Amino acid sequence: MAAIDDILNKALQGGRLDLEDTVRLFESAEVEKMGHTANILMERKHPEPVTTFVIGRNINYTNICDVYCRFCAFYRRPGSEEGYVLPDEVIFQKIQETIDVGGTEILMQGGTNPNLPFSYYTDLLKAIKQRFPDITMHSFSPAEIMKMKEVSNGLSLEQVIREIHAAGLDSLPGGGAEILDDRTRRKISRLKGSWRDWMDVMQTAHKIGMNTTATMVIGFGESMEERALHLLRVREAQDECIQNGYPSEGFLAFIPWTFQPDNTNLKAERQTPESYLKTVAISRIVLDNIKNLQSSWVTMGPEVGKLSLQYGCNDFGSTMIEENVVSSAGATYKVNIGTTLQIIREAGKTPAQRNTKYEILRVFDEEATVERDFIMQN
């Protein structure tokens, strides 16, 4: 059985970790060693001491869902008096408010609502792009895409993704990955589909030229091997995108976070900051073909988010002007732009606003009020 130092040295020398290596890291308590290695690997990909963030807003357009995930406190069953679909004008107003504060990204997600036809999504996206041509729609999880396929009157998955992309969907967020292994998926969300369903959506999006992100949620009672398999399956899909020369960069970022059990039907202990930071570090070490690793301050809080910037994260995620899903489960951390700048600086980094493609829009100098344009050098 390989020693932790040997596994970390293997990664530092450019070797790829296999399943056994990755499980050993997850089973180890040597979190600081892993963080040190992850930070070195992060700095090789991002030599400038810059931490990026995006100004974005979550818009939860509907809470009606027929998947009934045990870990979700947000959804309402079809027919519930508490169910809603936001009027288009409310969505337009939220987008305008986002643009007014310098926002560039809309993360629009909701439940898998069986009452909405496929045309609802394409019509809404076209109306958004007509009004706000410069906003980036980084929206809809793979589960929502699969629901669109279900209600599309016989379209293939590729046809659905092509049509919604043409209507105005720019990129796909990685929500709903949870753990990419079917044993845990059947336990926590029997109706949501297999890990292969999630991956099929992402790989089809890559094939037609859309960028995506990938996520992982720990704390469902999954095994360390299942966590390791999740990372290796994401890495393998990214390899496929690169090797096949798809007109996409594939997964632009990976975002791990922890299950929030409050107000849900799935009882579990909250993951510790150490468990989260270990997962962040291992993700950076294993996912050698994904450029960006995003901090999850929404679930862990700003202070742990700050620490994650020393454990392999180069990105602080979104300022999250609005968020309703995680907060429904008891995570209520809110960070505005000023606080984001402060936290990044306290971590010894220079803050920079990016867009969804991870292109830097502006770098913030020592004073928050001083901004300078930054031309991305590729």
CSV table of C-alpha atoms in Angstrom, one decimal:
chain,number,residue,atom,x,y,z
A,1,MET,CA,0.0,0.0,0.0
A,2,ALA,CA,1.5,3.3,-1.1
A,3,ALA,CA,2.5,5.8,1.5
A,4,ILE,CA,0.8,9.2,1.4
A,5,ASP,CA,4.1,11.0,0.7
A,6,ASP,CA,4.8,8.6,-2.3
A,7,ILE,CA,1.3,9.4,-3.7
A,8,LEU,CA,1.8,13.1,-3.4
A,9,ASN,CA,5.2,13.0,-4.9
A,10,LYS,CA,3.8,11.0,-7.8
A,11,ALA,CA,1.4,13.8,-8.4
A,12,LEU,CA,4.0,16.5,-8.1
A,13,GLN,CA,6.2,14.7,-10.7
A,14,GLY,CA,3.3,14.7,-13.2
A,15,GLY,CA,2.0,11.2,-12.5
A,16,ARG,CA,-1.7,10.4,-12.6
A,17,LEU,CA,-3.3,9.0,-9.5
A,18,ASP,CA,-5.3,5.9,-9.9
A,19,LEU,CA,-8.3,4.6,-7.9
A,20,GLU,CA,-6.2,3.1,-5.2
A,21,ASP,CA,-4.1,6.2,-4.8
A,22,THR,CA,-7.2,8.4,-4.6
A,23,VAL,CA,-8.9,6.2,-2.0
A,24,ARG,CA,-5.8,6.2,0.1
A,25,LEU,CA,-5.8,10.0,0.1
A,26,PHE,CA,-9.5,10.1,1.2
A,27,GLU,CA,-8.8,7.7,4.0
A,28,SER,CA,-5.8,9.7,5.2
A,29,ALA,CA,-5.9,12.4,7.9
A,30,GLU,CA,-2.8,14.1,6.6
A,31,VAL,CA,-4.9,17.1,5.3
A,32,GLU,CA,-2.2,19.7,5.5
A,33,LYS,CA,0.2,17.7,3.4
A,34,MET,CA,-2.4,17.3,0.8
A,35,GLY,CA,-3.2,21.0,0.9
A,36,HIS,CA,0.4,21.9,0.4
A,37,THR,CA,0.7,19.6,-2.7
A,38,ALA,CA,-2.6,20.9,-4.1
A,39,ASN,CA,-1.5,24.5,-3.6
A,40,ILE,CA,1.7,23.8,-5.6
A,41,LEU,CA,-0.2,22.2,-8.4
A,42,MET,CA,-2.7,25.1,-8.4
A,43,GLU,CA,0.2,27.6,-8.7
A,44,ARG,CA,1.6,25.7,-11.7
A,45,LYS,CA,-1.7,26.2,-13.5
A,46,HIS,CA,-2.2,29.7,-12.1
A,47,PRO,CA,1.3,31.3,-11.4
A,48,GLU,CA,-0.1,34.7,-10.8
A,49,PRO,CA,-1.4,35.3,-7.2
A,50,VAL,CA,-4.9,36.1,-8.5
A,51,THR,CA,-8.2,34.6,-7.2
A,52,THR,CA,-11.1,35.1,-9.5
A,53,PHE,CA,-14.8,35.5,-8.8
A,54,VAL,CA,-17.9,36.1,-10.9
A,55,ILE,CA,-20.8,38.5,-10.2
A,56,GLY,CA,-23.9,36.4,-10.7
A,57,ARG,CA,-27.3,35.6,-9.5
A,58,ASN,CA,-29.2,32.4,-8.9
A,59,ILE,CA,-32.8,32.5,-10.2
A,60,ASN,CA,-34.9,29.6,-9.1
A,61,TYR,CA,-37.6,29.8,-11.7
A,62,THR,CA,-39.7,27.0,-10.2
A,63,ASN,CA,-39.7,24.9,-7.1
A,64,ILE,CA,-42.1,22.3,-8.5
A,65,CYS,CA,-40.2,19.0,-8.8
A,66,ASP,CA,-41.2,15.3,-9.4
A,67,VAL,CA,-37.8,13.8,-8.4
A,68,TYR,CA,-38.3,14.1,-4.6
A,69,CYS,CA,-34.6,14.0,-3.6
A,70,ARG,CA,-34.4,13.1,0.1
A,71,PHE,CA,-31.6,15.7,0.6
A,72,CYS,CA,-33.5,18.7,-0.9
A,73,ALA,CA,-35.4,21.2,1.3
A,74,PHE,CA,-36.3,23.4,-1.7
A,75,TYR,CA,-38.7,21.4,-3.9
A,76,ARG,CA,-42.5,21.2,-3.7
A,77,ARG,CA,-44.5,18.4,-5.2
A,78,PRO,CA,-46.6,19.0,-8.3
A,79,GLY,CA,-50.0,20.3,-7.1
A,80,SER,CA,-48.6,21.8,-3.9
A,81,GLU,CA,-50.0,25.1,-2.8
A,82,GLU,CA,-46.5,26.2,-2.1
A,83,GLY,CA,-45.3,25.4,-5.7
A,84,TYR,CA,-44.5,28.3,-8.1
A,85,VAL,CA,-43.3,29.2,-11.5
A,86,LEU,CA,-41.9,32.7,-11.7
A,87,PRO,CA,-43.6,35.0,-14.2
A,88,ASP,CA,-41.3,36.0,-17.1
A,89,GLU,CA,-41.4,39.6,-16.1
A,90,VAL,CA,-40.1,38.8,-12.6
A,91,ILE,CA,-37.2,36.9,-14.2
A,92,PHE,CA,-36.4,39.8,-16.5
A,93,GLN,CA,-36.4,42.2,-13.5
A,94,LYS,CA,-34.0,39.9,-11.6
A,95,ILE,CA,-31.7,39.9,-14.6
A,96,GLN,CA,-31.8,43.6,-15.0
A,97,GLU,CA,-30.9,44.0,-11.3
A,98,THR,CA,-27.9,41.7,-11.8
A,99,ILE,CA,-26.7,43.7,-14.7
A,100,ASP,CA,-27.2,47.0,-12.8
A,101,VAL,CA,-24.5,45.8,-10.2
A,102,GLY,CA,-22.1,44.7,-12.8
A,103,GLY,CA,-23.2,41.1,-13.0
A,104,THR,CA,-22.5,38.9,-16.0
A,105,GLU,CA,-23.9,35.5,-15.2
A,106,ILE,CA,-27.3,34.0,-14.5
A,107,LEU,CA,-27.5,30.6,-12.9
A,108,MET,CA,-31.1,29.7,-13.5
A,109,GLN,CA,-32.2,26.5,-12.0
A,110,GLY,CA,-35.3,24.9,-10.6
A,111,GLY,CA,-37.1,21.6,-10.1
A,112,THR,CA,-37.9,19.1,-12.8
A,113,ASN,CA,-41.3,20.5,-13.3
A,114,PRO,CA,-43.5,18.1,-15.3
A,115,ASN,CA,-46.0,20.8,-16.1
A,116,LEU,CA,-43.7,22.9,-18.3
A,117,PRO,CA,-43.4,22.0,-22.0
A,118,PHE,CA,-40.1,22.1,-23.8
A,119,SER,CA,-41.2,25.3,-25.5
A,120,TYR,CA,-41.3,27.1,-22.1
A,121,TYR,CA,-37.5,26.9,-21.9
A,122,THR,CA,-36.7,27.8,-25.5
A,123,ASP,CA,-39.2,30.7,-25.5
A,124,LEU,CA,-37.9,32.0,-22.2
A,125,LEU,CA,-34.3,31.9,-23.3
A,126,LYS,CA,-35.0,33.7,-26.5
A,127,ALA,CA,-36.9,36.4,-24.7
A,128,ILE,CA,-34.0,36.8,-22.2
A,129,LYS,CA,-31.4,37.1,-25.0
A,130,GLN,CA,-33.6,39.5,-26.9
A,131,ARG,CA,-33.7,41.8,-23.9
A,132,PHE,CA,-30.2,41.1,-22.5
A,133,PRO,CA,-27.9,40.0,-25.3
A,134,ASP,CA,-24.8,40.2,-23.2
A,135,ILE,CA,-25.8,38.2,-20.2
A,136,THR,CA,-24.4,34.7,-19.9
A,137,MET,CA,-27.0,32.0,-19.2
A,138,HIS,CA,-25.1,29.4,-17.2
A,139,SER,CA,-28.3,27.5,-16.4
A,140,PHE,CA,-30.2,24.3,-16.0
A,141,SER,CA,-28.8,21.1,-14.4
A,142,PRO,CA,-28.5,17.8,-16.3
A,143,ALA,CA,-31.7,16.6,-14.5
A,144,GLU,CA,-33.6,19.6,-15.9
A,145,ILE,CA,-32.2,18.8,-19.4
A,146,MET,CA,-33.4,15.2,-19.0
A,147,LYS,CA,-36.8,16.5,-18.0
A,148,MET,CA,-36.8,18.7,-21.2
A,149,LYS,CA,-36.1,15.6,-23.2
A,150,GLU,CA,-39.0,13.8,-21.5
A,151,VAL,CA,-41.5,16.5,-22.4
A,152,SER,CA,-40.1,17.3,-25.9
A,153,ASN,CA,-42.3,14.9,-27.9
A,154,GLY,CA,-39.5,12.5,-29.0
A,155,LEU,CA,-36.4,14.7,-29.4
A,156,SER,CA,-33.1,13.0,-28.8
A,157,LEU,CA,-30.8,14.3,-26.0
A,158,GLU,CA,-28.5,15.9,-28.6
A,159,GLN,CA,-31.4,17.6,-30.3
A,160,VAL,CA,-32.7,19.0,-27.0
A,161,ILE,CA,-29.3,20.4,-26.1
A,162,ARG,CA,-28.8,21.8,-29.6
A,163,GLU,CA,-32.2,23.5,-29.6
A,164,ILE,CA,-31.8,25.0,-26.1
A,165,HIS,CA,-28.2,26.1,-26.9
A,166,ALA,CA,-29.5,27.9,-30.1
A,167,ALA,CA,-32.3,29.5,-28.0
A,168,GLY,CA,-29.7,31.2,-25.7
A,169,LEU,CA,-28.3,28.7,-23.2
A,170,ASP,CA,-24.6,29.4,-23.1
A,171,SER,CA,-23.2,26.8,-20.7
A,172,LEU,CA,-24.3,24.1,-18.3
A,173,PRO,CA,-23.6,24.1,-14.6
A,174,GLY,CA,-22.7,20.8,-12.9
A,175,GLY,CA,-25.5,20.7,-10.3
A,176,GLY,CA,-27.1,17.3,-9.6
A,177,ALA,CA,-23.9,15.3,-9.8
A,178,GLU,CA,-24.0,14.6,-6.1
A,179,ILE,CA,-22.0,11.4,-6.1
A,180,LEU,CA,-21.4,9.8,-9.5
A,181,ASP,CA,-22.1,6.3,-8.4
A,182,ASP,CA,-25.4,4.6,-8.6
A,183,ARG,CA,-25.4,2.9,-5.1
A,184,THR,CA,-25.5,6.3,-3.4
A,185,ARG,CA,-27.7,7.9,-6.0
A,186,ARG,CA,-30.4,5.2,-5.6
A,187,LYS,CA,-30.3,5.8,-1.8
A,188,ILE,CA,-30.7,9.6,-1.9
A,189,SER,CA,-32.6,10.3,-5.1
A,190,ARG,CA,-34.0,7.2,-6.7
A,191,LEU,CA,-35.8,9.0,-9.5
A,192,LYS,CA,-33.1,11.4,-10.5
A,193,GLY,CA,-31.3,9.1,-12.9
A,194,SER,CA,-28.0,7.2,-13.0
A,195,TRP,CA,-24.6,8.8,-12.9
A,196,ARG,CA,-24.4,7.9,-16.5
A,197,ASP,CA,-27.4,10.0,-17.3
A,198,TRP,CA,-25.7,13.0,-15.7
A,199,MET,CA,-22.5,12.4,-17.7
A,200,ASP,CA,-24.3,11.8,-21.0
A,201,VAL,CA,-25.8,15.3,-20.8
A,202,MET,CA,-22.4,16.8,-20.1
A,203,GLN,CA,-20.6,14.9,-22.8
A,204,THR,CA,-23.3,15.7,-25.3
A,205,ALA,CA,-23.0,19.3,-24.4
A,206,HIS,CA,-19.2,19.1,-24.9
A,207,LYS,CA,-19.7,17.4,-28.3
A,208,ILE,CA,-21.8,20.3,-29.6
A,209,GLY,CA,-19.5,23.0,-28.3
A,210,MET,CA,-20.9,24.0,-24.9
A,211,ASN,CA,-18.7,24.4,-21.8
A,212,THR,CA,-19.8,23.0,-18.5
A,213,THR,CA,-18.7,22.7,-14.9
A,214,ALA,CA,-18.7,19.6,-12.6
A,215,THR,CA,-19.6,19.3,-9.0
A,216,MET,CA,-19.4,16.8,-6.2
A,217,VAL,CA,-21.3,16.7,-2.9
A,218,ILE,CA,-19.9,14.8,0.0
A,219,GLY,CA,-21.7,13.7,3.2
A,220,PHE,CA,-24.5,11.4,2.0
A,221,GLY,CA,-22.9,8.3,3.6
A,222,GLU,CA,-21.0,7.4,0.5
A,223,SER,CA,-17.8,5.4,0.7
A,224,MET,CA,-14.3,6.8,0.1
A,225,GLU,CA,-14.2,4.6,-3.1
A,226,GLU,CA,-17.3,6.3,-4.4
A,227,ARG,CA,-15.8,9.7,-3.9
A,228,ALA,CA,-12.7,8.5,-5.7
A,229,LEU,CA,-14.7,7.1,-8.6
A,230,HIS,CA,-16.5,10.4,-8.9
A,231,LEU,CA,-13.3,12.2,-9.5
A,232,LEU,CA,-11.9,9.7,-11.9
A,233,ARG,CA,-15.1,9.6,-13.9
A,234,VAL,CA,-15.0,13.4,-14.3
A,235,ARG,CA,-11.4,13.2,-15.3
A,236,GLU,CA,-12.1,10.5,-17.9
A,237,ALA,CA,-14.9,12.5,-19.5
A,238,GLN,CA,-12.6,15.5,-19.7
A,239,ASP,CA,-9.9,13.3,-21.4
A,240,GLU,CA,-12.5,12.3,-23.9
A,241,CYS,CA,-13.4,15.9,-24.7
A,242,ILE,CA,-9.7,16.8,-25.2
A,243,GLN,CA,-8.7,13.7,-27.2
A,244,ASN,CA,-11.7,13.9,-29.5
A,245,GLY,CA,-11.1,17.6,-30.3
A,246,TYR,CA,-14.6,18.7,-29.4
A,247,PRO,CA,-15.4,22.4,-30.0
A,248,SER,CA,-15.6,22.9,-26.2
A,249,GLU,CA,-13.2,23.2,-23.4
A,250,GLY,CA,-15.3,20.7,-21.5
A,251,PHE,CA,-15.4,21.1,-17.8
A,252,LEU,CA,-14.1,24.6,-17.1
A,253,ALA,CA,-14.2,24.1,-13.3
A,254,PHE,CA,-14.8,21.6,-10.6
A,255,ILE,CA,-16.8,22.6,-7.4
A,256,PRO,CA,-16.9,20.2,-4.4
A,257,TRP,CA,-19.2,21.0,-1.5
A,258,THR,CA,-20.8,19.4,1.5
A,259,PHE,CA,-24.4,18.2,2.0
A,260,GLN,CA,-26.5,20.5,4.1
A,261,PRO,CA,-28.9,18.3,6.1
A,262,ASP,CA,-31.2,20.8,7.8
A,263,ASN,CA,-34.9,20.7,6.9
A,264,THR,CA,-34.3,17.7,4.6
A,265,ASN,CA,-35.6,14.1,4.7
A,266,LEU,CA,-32.0,12.7,4.8
A,267,LYS,CA,-30.4,12.8,8.2
A,268,ALA,CA,-26.7,13.0,8.3
A,269,GLU,CA,-24.0,14.7,10.2
A,270,ARG,CA,-22.5,17.9,8.7
A,271,GLN,CA,-19.1,17.4,7.2
A,272,THR,CA,-16.3,19.1,9.1
A,273,PRO,CA,-14.2,21.9,7.6
A,274,GLU,CA,-11.3,19.4,7.5
A,275,SER,CA,-13.3,16.9,5.5
A,276,TYR,CA,-14.2,19.7,3.0
A,277,LEU,CA,-10.6,21.0,2.7
A,278,LYS,CA,-9.3,17.5,2.2
A,279,THR,CA,-11.8,17.0,-0.6
A,280,VAL,CA,-10.8,20.3,-2.2
A,281,ALA,CA,-7.1,19.3,-2.1
A,282,ILE,CA,-7.7,15.8,-3.5
A,283,SER,CA,-9.8,17.2,-6.3
A,284,ARG,CA,-7.0,19.6,-7.3
A,285,ILE,CA,-4.5,16.7,-7.2
A,286,VAL,CA,-6.5,14.2,-9.1
A,287,LEU,CA,-8.2,16.4,-11.7
A,288,ASP,CA,-5.0,17.3,-13.6
A,289,ASN,CA,-6.9,18.2,-16.8
A,290,ILE,CA,-9.4,20.7,-15.3
A,291,LYS,CA,-8.0,24.2,-15.0
A,292,ASN,CA,-10.1,25.7,-12.3
A,293,LEU,CA,-11.2,24.7,-8.8
A,294,GLN,CA,-13.9,26.7,-7.2
A,295,SER,CA,-14.4,27.4,-3.5
A,296,SER,CA,-17.8,26.7,-1.9
A,297,TRP,CA,-18.2,29.5,0.6
A,298,VAL,CA,-22.0,29.2,0.2
A,299,THR,CA,-22.0,25.9,2.2
A,300,MET,CA,-18.8,26.3,4.3
A,301,GLY,CA,-18.8,30.0,5.1
A,302,PRO,CA,-16.4,32.8,4.2
A,303,GLU,CA,-13.6,31.8,6.6
A,304,VAL,CA,-13.4,28.2,5.4
A,305,GLY,CA,-13.7,29.6,1.9
A,306,LYS,CA,-10.7,31.7,2.6
A,307,LEU,CA,-8.7,28.6,3.7
A,308,SER,CA,-9.7,26.7,0.6
A,309,LEU,CA,-7.6,29.2,-1.4
A,310,GLN,CA,-4.5,27.6,0.2
A,311,TYR,CA,-5.8,24.0,-0.6
A,312,GLY,CA,-5.9,24.2,-4.4
A,313,CYS,CA,-8.8,26.6,-5.2
A,314,ASN,CA,-8.0,29.5,-7.6
A,315,ASP,CA,-11.6,30.8,-7.8
A,316,PHE,CA,-14.1,32.1,-5.2
A,317,GLY,CA,-17.2,31.3,-7.2
A,318,SER,CA,-20.1,33.6,-7.5
A,319,THR,CA,-21.1,36.5,-5.3
A,320,MET,CA,-24.6,34.9,-5.4
A,321,ILE,CA,-26.9,37.9,-5.3
A,322,GLU,CA,-29.7,35.4,-4.7
A,323,GLU,CA,-29.7,31.8,-3.7
A,324,ASN,CA,-32.7,29.7,-2.4
A,325,VAL,CA,-31.8,26.0,-2.6
A,326,VAL,CA,-28.8,25.7,-0.3
A,327,SER,CA,-30.2,28.3,2.1
A,328,SER,CA,-33.4,26.2,2.4
A,329,ALA,CA,-31.2,23.5,3.9
A,330,GLY,CA,-29.8,25.8,6.6
A,331,ALA,CA,-26.8,27.4,4.9
A,332,THR,CA,-27.3,31.1,5.0
A,333,TYR,CA,-23.9,32.6,4.2
A,334,LYS,CA,-24.1,35.7,2.1
A,335,VAL,CA,-21.1,37.5,0.7
A,336,ASN,CA,-21.3,40.8,-1.2
A,337,ILE,CA,-18.7,42.1,-3.6
A,338,GLY,CA,-16.9,44.1,-1.0
A,339,THR,CA,-16.6,41.2,1.3
A,340,THR,CA,-15.5,39.0,-1.5
A,341,LEU,CA,-12.6,41.4,-2.2
A,342,GLN,CA,-11.7,41.5,1.5
A,343,ILE,CA,-11.6,37.8,1.9
A,344,ILE,CA,-9.5,37.2,-1.1
A,345,ARG,CA,-7.0,39.9,0.0
A,346,GLU,CA,-6.9,38.4,3.5
A,347,ALA,CA,-5.8,35.1,1.9
A,348,GLY,CA,-2.9,37.0,0.3
A,349,LYS,CA,-4.3,37.0,-3.2
A,350,THR,CA,-5.3,39.7,-5.7
A,351,PRO,CA,-9.1,39.6,-6.5
A,352,ALA,CA,-10.2,39.7,-10.1
A,353,GLN,CA,-13.7,39.6,-11.6
A,354,ARG,CA,-14.1,37.0,-14.4
A,355,ASN,CA,-16.8,35.9,-16.7
A,356,THR,CA,-18.3,32.4,-17.0
A,357,LYS,CA,-15.5,31.4,-19.4
A,358,TYR,CA,-13.0,32.3,-16.7
A,359,GLU,CA,-11.7,35.2,-18.8
A,360,ILE,CA,-10.6,38.0,-16.4
A,361,LEU,CA,-12.7,41.2,-16.9
A,362,ARG,CA,-10.9,43.4,-14.3
A,363,VAL,CA,-8.4,43.1,-11.5
A,364,PHE,CA,-8.9,45.0,-8.3
A,365,ASP,CA,-5.9,46.7,-6.9
A,366,GLU,CA,-5.2,47.3,-3.2
A,367,GLU,CA,-8.2,49.6,-2.8
A,368,ALA,CA,-11.6,48.1,-3.7
A,369,THR,CA,-12.5,51.3,-5.4
A,370,VAL,CA,-9.5,51.1,-7.8
A,371,GLU,CA,-10.0,48.9,-10.8
A,372,ARG,CA,-7.9,48.3,-13.8
A,373,ASP,CA,-8.8,46.5,-17.0
A,374,PHE,CA,-7.0,43.3,-17.5
A,375,ILE,CA,-6.4,41.8,-20.9
A,376,MET,CA,-6.3,38.0,-20.6
A,377,GLN,CA,-3.1,36.6,-21.9
A,378,ASN,CA,-3.7,33.0,-23.1
